[in-house]
Each structure stands twice: as structure tokens, then as C-alpha cells.
Amino acid sequence: MTSLTPGRISVVIPAYNQEAYICDALASLARQKLGRWDLEVLVVDDASTDATAALAESFNDSLPGLRLVRLTQNAGVSAARNAGLQLATGEYFTFLDPDDWYSPEHLAVLADALTGLHVDFVRSDHVRVTGTNRVIHRAPQALRGMPLNPADDIEPIDSPSMVDYAFVWAGMYRTELMRQRGLFYFDADLSSAEDRLWLWKAHLGTTRYAVVSSPSVFYRRGLPGSLTQVFDERQLGFIPAYERILAAVRSHPDAERHLPKALRQFFAIVCHHEKRAKHYPPAVRLAMKQQLRQVFTSIDPQSALQVALEMDVARRRHILSFLQPGTIGAAK
């Protein structure tokens, strides 16, 4: 395991065929006003077939802390992040997607907050970029700049909370703490929803965090290669991700408190995918139905029914269709 350097921030960038955008991401890092902080940039080239790696290397002079990590086979965003994390030497770490960018103050603001507030991690607002349109998207926590209990911000159940704000790149984390608590790496076999699982574990497994008012990471939406624009088996990654989220919640000392939130979030995402399913190939639709029915057999029917009955009529009806009629009657 790599030793850590105090005062250093490690930024992990997983990149696959991002020649159109990688220069914007790296230029924003070259412009960072770091103050007392040192910067390490770990670009993980996930076996790109375009000029991503060469373009990253062109920043060697302007980013002295740049390191290019080459994967020989395409492994996906989680494995690429893990490859970068394994080499990270910063006291703190964060993530930047290769098609996004930072404002010049972003890293220093988050690192100063982490240090000054003595917390395990910080989260921030972000700016959503769609074409030329930019909109600030606030993290769903009104209390800013003060230490908070991460577990307290798993709830409320029926409105957005910080575990619904599933953007790992809108934050910064203490490297040693996340390693010690087994929260450092991503589940590399997940094709989607890996951020949700990672953040659930962070909220369940740490004791202090803070939200800072700093909408200074810019998130591009609606790009052709983004997961929201594809309709293949990668969409089904949310199913094993939520199996693991539910397992993590059930094993937590406050499982009874947090399970309704985990179930409601899962149910809402199930309904979201069902709406999109008309665009999925028939084999993917069938696999989704089969996998979901298997997951529902592991969910306590009384808990499922209680959560479903508090949802709107359309989503309630849909979730109840996954429960056996006999179990619904028994739960009542």
C-alpha cells in the first residue's frame, strides 16, 4: 500500500475514449489555485482506442503531478478508479470524470473545509451543463459548513437526502480513513450504480462529514456515450448494486431506521427503469424482470408493503406487482 503525503490532494480520472473532452478536464486542473496544497493527478487510461492517452501526456509540463496509468484491457469505470486509488499518495482524494471540469478554486475550497472542520469527507454542490445551458444543482442538505453525522442524512425517507445525491466526484475524502474502514474501493463488477453503493457505505461507515456551498465542479449531461443514453445490459447494474446496499443496511446497527430509505430508493429506481424498458432489447427487459423478481424474494414483504403504500399510486402498483399475492395478504 502506498504511503501518504500530508498536504497532497489526489485526483483520480478514469478515461476511456475521451479525446474530445480530456483536455478540458486537465486544463481545469492546471488552473487550480492550490495555495498550500500539492496536487497529484492520476489519469487511468482504460484501454482507449483514440488519442486520450497522448493528450493526457501532453499535460506533463503544465501538471507536474500528472501520472498516466495504462490498463491493457477495458475494465470499466469502477476498475479504472480502483487502479488510480491504489496508487494515490494524497492525504485527501477525489474524482473527476474526463468530460467534466473544475473551477480554479474547487480543490482548495474542499481541502480547506476537510481540514478546518475535522470531518471524514465533504460534499459540494455542482453545475449541470447541457449544451450551453448551465444550472446549479444543490446538494440536498441545507446546513452548510458544519460537521454533521452522515447516518443522520440518509433520511428523510420520502424526499431527497444526501444518499440520493449520488455523485462521488462532488466531494473529497480522507484517504487513510477510507482505507482503514474498507470504504476505499469500488465494486468493479458493477456496470452502473457503483457510486450509489460507495456513498451508502460512506454514510453508514463514517462519523463526521460536511456539505460546503461550492458549486465549482461542472458536470456535462446528455453526452452520446453516457449511461443515460444507452439501452443495453449495462443498465442492469443497479440490481446487484441494490442487493449489496440492502445487505449493507441490514447488517448495520441502525438497520431498522435506514432500511425504509434504502427500499424506497430502490423501488423508485426500479420504476424509473421500467419506464425506460421499452427502449431496452427484449433480452435485457426479460433479464431485468427475472433479476428483480429474485431480489424481491429476499425483501421482507411487510417492510416492502409499508414503503410501497407511501409511494404514489402508479409506483405503488408497480412495486406491489413484484410481490406474491399471498405475501401481500400476509403482510397486511
XYZ file of C-alpha atoms in Angstrom:
332
model
C 0.000 0.000 0.000
C 1.330 3.444 -0.928
C 2.390 5.824 1.823
C 0.525 9.121 2.074
C 1.876 12.641 1.697
C 0.357 15.286 4.013
C -0.941 18.342 2.201
C -1.443 16.474 -1.071
C -4.719 16.035 -2.960
C -5.034 13.063 -5.294
C -7.461 13.408 -8.217
C -8.416 10.161 -9.959
C -9.639 10.442 -13.566
C -10.902 7.267 -15.267
C -10.815 7.788 -19.032
C -11.987 5.694 -21.963
C -12.009 7.235 -25.450
C -12.308 10.789 -24.154
C -10.144 12.652 -26.666
C -12.945 15.197 -27.177
C -13.004 16.280 -23.521
C -9.912 15.144 -21.586
C -8.046 18.370 -22.337
C -10.812 20.437 -20.720
C -10.602 18.343 -17.557
C -6.820 18.526 -17.341
C -6.672 22.226 -18.218
C -9.018 22.914 -15.301
C -6.577 21.073 -13.023
C -3.630 23.060 -14.393
C -5.545 26.239 -13.478
C -6.190 25.239 -9.854
C -5.312 27.866 -7.241
C -3.999 25.403 -4.700
C -2.400 27.662 -2.093
C -0.660 25.382 0.410
C -1.879 22.184 -1.274
C 0.098 19.866 -3.526
C -1.652 18.141 -6.452
C -1.408 14.596 -7.762
C -3.391 13.703 -10.885
C -3.878 10.031 -11.756
C -5.306 9.592 -15.246
C -6.273 5.954 -15.757
C -6.487 5.218 -19.468
C -8.973 2.345 -19.653
C -7.514 0.837 -22.856
C -8.684 3.720 -25.042
C -8.511 3.294 -28.806
C -8.298 7.025 -29.529
C -5.841 9.785 -28.578
C -6.881 10.023 -24.906
C -3.530 8.818 -23.526
C -1.438 11.001 -25.828
C -3.485 14.083 -24.987
C -3.120 13.369 -21.272
C 0.652 13.073 -21.643
C 0.745 16.468 -23.354
C -0.058 17.988 -19.950
C 3.119 16.669 -18.295
C 4.730 20.117 -18.253
C 1.685 22.064 -17.019
C 0.733 19.387 -14.466
C 3.941 18.207 -12.752
C 1.914 15.875 -10.532
C 0.379 14.055 -13.506
C 0.703 10.293 -13.770
C -0.743 8.259 -16.635
C -1.822 4.730 -15.723
C -2.482 2.465 -18.716
C -4.834 -0.524 -18.489
C -4.258 -3.160 -21.162
C -7.921 -4.194 -21.307
C -11.055 -2.116 -20.945
C -12.248 -2.757 -17.389
C -14.940 -0.123 -16.745
C -15.122 2.993 -14.625
C -15.031 1.247 -11.237
C -11.926 -0.802 -12.009
C -10.265 2.255 -13.537
C -10.967 4.307 -10.424
C -9.631 1.481 -8.274
C -6.414 1.396 -10.296
C -5.941 5.091 -9.607
C -6.862 4.810 -5.943
C -4.332 2.040 -5.453
C -1.569 4.454 -6.470
C -2.910 7.566 -4.726
C -0.480 9.179 -2.285
C -2.574 12.185 -1.273
C -3.811 12.867 2.245
C -7.145 13.526 0.558
C -8.596 12.177 -2.675
C -11.396 12.952 -5.071
C -12.601 12.043 -8.549
C -13.036 13.902 -11.804
C -14.787 12.386 -14.789
C -12.849 13.065 -18.007
C -15.704 15.014 -19.608
C -16.169 17.334 -16.594
C -14.070 20.160 -15.172
C -13.371 22.266 -12.063
C -13.356 25.975 -11.397
C -9.927 27.240 -10.220
C -10.830 27.297 -6.509
C -12.561 23.924 -6.303
C -9.902 21.666 -4.820
C -8.538 24.161 -2.304
C -12.025 25.012 -1.022
C -12.872 21.368 -0.379
C -9.476 20.518 1.121
C -9.585 23.568 3.436
C -13.078 22.550 4.589
C -11.979 18.971 5.252
C -9.084 20.230 7.345
C -10.824 23.054 9.161
C -13.959 21.115 10.051
C -12.082 17.926 11.070
C -14.518 15.727 9.170
C -14.153 12.417 7.319
C -15.392 13.759 3.997
C -17.069 16.785 2.434
C -19.675 17.072 -0.307
C -20.372 20.031 -2.564
C -22.931 21.406 -4.979
C -22.274 21.149 -8.708
C -23.175 22.806 -12.004
C -25.039 20.762 -14.604
C -24.014 21.559 -18.163
C -26.308 20.639 -21.042
C -25.013 22.144 -24.252
C -24.618 25.828 -23.468
C -27.070 25.731 -20.570
C -25.689 25.735 -17.003
C -27.757 25.163 -13.864
C -26.552 24.955 -10.266
C -27.669 21.718 -8.614
C -27.646 21.937 -4.825
C -26.823 19.040 -2.549
C -29.993 18.215 -0.538
C -28.693 19.428 2.820
C -29.428 22.999 3.908
C -26.915 23.003 6.780
C -23.588 24.098 5.363
C -20.053 24.405 6.672
C -20.561 22.426 9.875
C -19.863 18.854 10.995
C -22.817 16.526 10.554
C -23.494 12.848 11.202
C -23.520 11.021 7.833
C -26.027 8.430 9.070
C -28.490 11.170 10.052
C -28.508 12.385 6.451
C -29.582 9.046 5.000
C -33.110 10.138 5.829
C -35.719 11.601 5.247
C -37.416 8.677 3.565
C -39.875 10.463 1.290
C -37.771 13.355 -0.005
C -34.234 13.758 -1.384
C -31.404 13.188 1.059
C -27.642 13.004 0.710
C -27.672 9.315 -0.298
C -29.865 10.360 -3.220
C -27.123 12.805 -4.262
C -25.151 10.005 -5.913
C -22.131 11.855 -7.286
C -18.829 10.724 -5.776
C -16.999 13.430 -7.723
C -18.944 16.129 -5.835
C -16.846 15.594 -2.739
C -13.437 14.974 -1.183
C -12.392 12.203 1.203
C -9.706 11.340 3.771
C -7.551 8.650 2.199
C -6.312 6.894 5.335
C -9.747 6.786 6.955
C -11.494 5.409 3.885
C -8.820 2.738 3.530
C -8.951 1.746 7.179
C -12.720 1.335 7.138
C -12.825 -0.659 3.915
C -14.657 2.122 2.062
C -11.924 2.983 -0.408
C -12.537 0.827 -3.463
C -15.489 0.384 -5.809
C -17.169 -2.923 -6.631
C -15.509 -3.398 -10.007
C -18.087 -5.861 -11.338
C -20.895 -3.285 -11.265
C -21.719 -1.756 -14.645
C -23.815 1.030 -13.107
C -24.965 2.440 -9.731
C -21.450 1.921 -8.330
C -21.493 5.477 -6.964
C -24.698 4.794 -5.034
C -23.245 1.759 -3.281
C -19.984 3.578 -2.498
C -21.778 6.582 -0.979
C -24.190 4.434 1.037
C -21.169 2.718 2.581
C -19.596 6.106 3.305
C -22.722 7.314 5.105
C -23.055 4.074 7.044
C -19.380 3.692 7.883
C -18.114 7.141 8.906
C -18.972 9.541 11.728
C -18.447 13.137 10.555
C -18.958 14.912 7.267
C -19.924 18.335 5.973
C -21.553 19.977 2.976
C -19.942 23.113 1.558
C -21.538 25.729 -0.684
C -19.157 25.485 -3.599
C -20.816 24.808 -6.978
C -17.460 24.565 -8.714
C -17.453 21.183 -10.432
C -19.057 21.223 -13.868
C -20.911 18.080 -14.937
C -21.714 17.517 -18.605
C -25.022 15.758 -19.224
C -26.570 14.060 -22.228
C -23.366 13.034 -23.991
C -23.758 10.209 -26.550
C -21.702 7.676 -24.580
C -23.204 8.366 -21.155
C -25.164 5.637 -19.425
C -28.389 7.620 -19.700
C -28.093 7.417 -23.481
C -27.523 3.662 -23.850
C -30.029 0.838 -23.538
C -28.073 -2.369 -23.112
C -27.269 -4.788 -20.284
C -25.139 -2.156 -18.531
C -28.409 -0.646 -17.323
C -28.950 -3.694 -15.108
C -26.025 -2.882 -12.827
C -28.432 -1.171 -10.449
C -29.857 -4.572 -9.447
C -26.726 -6.142 -7.911
C -25.781 -2.695 -6.577
C -29.010 -2.505 -4.585
C -28.692 -6.099 -3.443
C -25.425 -5.005 -1.833
C -26.862 -1.746 -0.497
C -29.719 -3.629 1.157
C -27.276 -6.170 2.594
C -25.066 -3.387 3.979
C -28.068 -1.676 5.574
C -29.383 -4.904 7.087
C -26.011 -5.550 8.746
C -25.822 -2.017 10.202
C -26.677 -1.444 13.898
C -29.402 1.018 12.842
C -30.837 -1.235 10.137
C -34.427 -0.734 11.247
C -34.042 3.018 10.872
C -32.302 3.041 7.475
C -33.936 0.132 5.654
C -37.108 2.036 4.648
C -34.983 4.666 2.898
C -32.943 2.034 1.073
C -36.109 0.257 -0.037
C -37.829 3.428 -1.205
C -34.765 4.476 -3.191
C -34.530 1.028 -4.752
C -38.240 0.995 -5.587
C -38.042 4.434 -7.201
C -35.144 3.326 -9.391
C -36.968 0.125 -10.332
C -39.884 2.255 -11.543
C -37.508 4.539 -13.435
C -36.027 1.591 -15.309
C -39.440 0.124 -16.007
C -40.391 3.380 -17.742
C -37.243 3.172 -19.861
C -37.643 -0.562 -20.538
C -39.499 -0.022 -23.813
C -36.161 1.105 -25.254
C -34.275 -1.964 -23.997
C -33.737 -5.033 -26.210
C -36.174 -7.860 -25.361
C -33.423 -9.974 -23.781
C -32.446 -7.106 -21.469
C -36.083 -6.498 -20.465
C -36.520 -10.175 -19.670
C -33.282 -10.328 -17.684
C -34.326 -7.264 -15.694
C -37.691 -8.816 -14.788
C -36.103 -12.087 -13.761
C -33.362 -10.472 -11.684
C -35.786 -8.117 -9.959
C -38.137 -10.942 -9.017
C -35.182 -12.751 -7.476
C -34.209 -9.680 -5.430
C -37.771 -9.212 -4.210
C -37.769 -12.723 -2.751
C -35.103 -11.534 -0.299
C -37.060 -8.454 0.826
C -39.288 -8.702 3.858
C -42.837 -8.355 2.440
C -44.130 -6.344 5.383
C -41.321 -3.800 5.007
C -41.853 -3.677 1.243
C -45.578 -3.172 1.599
C -45.193 -0.400 4.171
C -42.781 1.524 1.945
C -44.785 0.920 -1.251
C -48.024 2.156 0.303
C -46.391 5.527 0.960
C -45.479 5.994 -2.704
C -47.707 7.448 -5.418
C -50.382 5.189 -6.876
C -48.586 4.314 -10.132
C -45.314 3.378 -8.475
C -47.096 1.595 -5.632
C -48.992 -0.593 -8.060
C -45.833 -1.408 -9.920
C -43.833 -2.370 -6.829
C -46.642 -4.495 -5.449
C -46.685 -6.433 -8.725
C -43.295 -7.863 -7.763
C -44.664 -9.287 -4.527
C -46.543 -12.563 -4.483
C -50.280 -12.010 -3.779
C -50.077 -14.353 -0.812
C -47.234 -12.421 0.762
C -49.061 -9.127 0.332
C -52.063 -10.548 2.120
C -49.859 -11.920 4.883
C -48.108 -8.593 5.268
C -51.423 -6.817 5.693
